[in-house]
Amino acid sequence: MSRDTISEIITSIRNADMDKKRVLRIGSTNIAQNIVQILFREGFIENVRKHHEKDKSFFVLTLHHRRNRKRPYRNLLNLKRISRPGLRIYSNSQRIPRILGGMGIVILSTAQGIMTDREARLEGLGGEILCYIW
């Protein structure tokens, strides 16, 4: 049985956000590092640091949370896995979808590495659509 590391990353971030947790740990892999860097750069997470414990390393993420208690809690992060091991979804540079008219981002795996939809359009690259974040 194979592990889908991208789904594990997305699910753990989504679960921490729904549970109103501020700090979360995910395993350190190259894919996780690229996705976490994109989330940090785009402002979806507040802080990232790499931590080593014995022979394992992992990322410690700090999530944004609203402190307004007058309204019911709403999730700040919405993540949706698109391409999965059983069904790969590819797109060329002209057909990369826009999420909420450009307010959200699409994370793609291209020949130049993992990047956002804006970067892929500027480079003229297509690739596998990994997930949507808004």
C-alpha positions as semicolon CSV with decimal commas, in nm:
position;residue;x (nm);y (nm);z (nm)
1;M;0,000;0,000;0,000
2;S;0,146;0,336;-0,102
3;R;0,131;0,660;0,094
4;D;-0,003;0,976;-0,058
5;T;0,211;1,237;0,117
6;I;0,034;1,533;-0,042
7;S;-0,304;1,416;0,086
8;E;-0,155;1,361;0,431
9;I;-0,017;1,716;0,435
10;I;-0,345;1,869;0,319
11;T;-0,554;1,660;0,559
12;S;-0,339;1,740;0,862
13;I;-0,349;2,115;0,785
14;R;-0,726;2,104;0,728
15;N;-0,785;1,906;1,050
16;A;-0,568;2,141;1,257
17;D;-0,756;2,440;1,116
18;M;-1,097;2,284;1,188
19;D;-0,986;2,191;1,541
20;K;-0,862;2,550;1,593
21;K;-0,509;2,432;1,665
22;R;-0,243;2,695;1,619
23;V;0,064;2,469;1,592
24;L;0,095;2,157;1,380
25;R;0,373;1,911;1,290
26;I;0,412;1,738;0,955
27;G;0,683;1,503;0,835
28;S;0,975;1,648;0,645
29;T;0,996;1,545;0,279
30;N;1,096;1,737;-0,033
31;I;0,732;1,763;-0,146
32;A;0,623;1,882;0,199
33;Q;0,900;2,142;0,201
34;N;0,792;2,283;-0,136
35;I;0,422;2,294;-0,044
36;V;0,493;2,452;0,296
37;Q;0,716;2,716;0,135
38;I;0,437;2,806;-0,107
39;L;0,180;2,828;0,174
40;F;0,415;3,050;0,377
41;R;0,503;3,271;0,080
42;E;0,134;3,317;-0,012
43;G;0,040;3,403;0,348
44;F;-0,177;3,102;0,432
45;I;0,041;3,004;0,729
46;E;0,207;3,236;0,978
47;N;0,540;3,068;1,051
48;V;0,743;2,759;0,953
49;R;1,046;2,602;1,116
50;K;1,225;2,273;1,071
51;H;1,276;2,065;1,385
52;H;1,494;1,757;1,441
53;E;1,409;1,502;1,706
54;K;1,635;1,198;1,744
55;D;1,664;1,058;1,390
56;K;1,347;1,221;1,248
57;S;1,289;1,568;1,115
58;F;0,960;1,749;1,067
59;F;0,814;2,092;1,001
60;V;0,638;2,289;1,273
61;L;0,372;2,515;1,119
62;T;0,195;2,802;1,291
63;L;-0,151;2,870;1,147
64;H;-0,341;3,200;1,139
65;H;-0,654;3,216;1,356
66;R;-0,914;3,482;1,408
67;R;-0,960;3,598;1,760
68;N;-1,310;3,740;1,713
69;R;-1,542;3,540;1,938
70;K;-1,865;3,720;1,847
71;R;-1,920;3,516;1,532
72;P;-1,912;3,139;1,491
73;Y;-1,574;2,999;1,388
74;R;-1,507;2,974;1,015
75;N;-1,215;2,792;0,864
76;L;-0,948;3,021;0,724
77;L;-0,795;2,757;0,499
78;N;-0,986;2,564;0,239
79;L;-0,777;2,295;0,074
80;K;-0,889;2,048;-0,191
81;R;-0,678;1,765;-0,335
82;I;-0,730;1,737;-0,711
83;S;-0,483;1,493;-0,864
84;R;-0,448;1,169;-0,671
85;P;-0,260;0,843;-0,726
86;G;-0,562;0,675;-0,888
87;L;-0,648;0,966;-1,116
88;R;-0,385;1,214;-1,229
89;I;-0,512;1,551;-1,357
90;Y;-0,286;1,746;-1,594
91;S;-0,324;2,090;-1,748
92;N;-0,133;2,301;-1,995
93;S;-0,042;2,662;-1,914
94;Q;-0,348;2,811;-2,088
95;R;-0,601;2,588;-1,910
96;I;-0,481;2,615;-1,551
97;P;-0,797;2,699;-1,354
98;R;-0,835;3,023;-1,158
99;I;-0,969;2,978;-0,806
100;L;-1,216;3,249;-0,694
101;G;-1,107;3,470;-0,981
102;G;-0,743;3,462;-0,874
103;M;-0,799;3,497;-0,497
104;G;-0,702;3,135;-0,434
105;I;-0,406;2,941;-0,565
106;V;-0,349;2,620;-0,755
107;I;-0,037;2,421;-0,668
108;L;0,112;2,241;-0,968
109;S;0,392;1,994;-1,014
110;T;0,579;2,101;-1,327
111;A;0,902;2,005;-1,497
112;Q;1,066;2,299;-1,313
113;G;0,937;2,186;-0,971
114;I;0,632;2,253;-0,756
115;M;0,490;2,604;-0,809
116;T;0,175;2,812;-0,798
117;D;-0,056;2,876;-1,091
118;R;0,069;3,234;-1,132
119;E;0,432;3,122;-1,155
120;A;0,344;2,846;-1,401
121;R;0,153;3,087;-1,626
122;L;0,445;3,332;-1,625
123;E;0,688;3,053;-1,717
124;G;0,446;2,908;-1,974
125;L;0,449;2,568;-1,803
126;G;0,176;2,314;-1,748
127;G;0,178;2,013;-1,524
128;E;-0,007;1,800;-1,273
129;I;-0,261;1,990;-1,063
130;L;-0,194;1,889;-0,704
131;C;-0,442;2,096;-0,504
132;Y;-0,654;2,411;-0,474
133;I;-0,619;2,646;-0,178
134;W;-0,847;2,940;-0,102
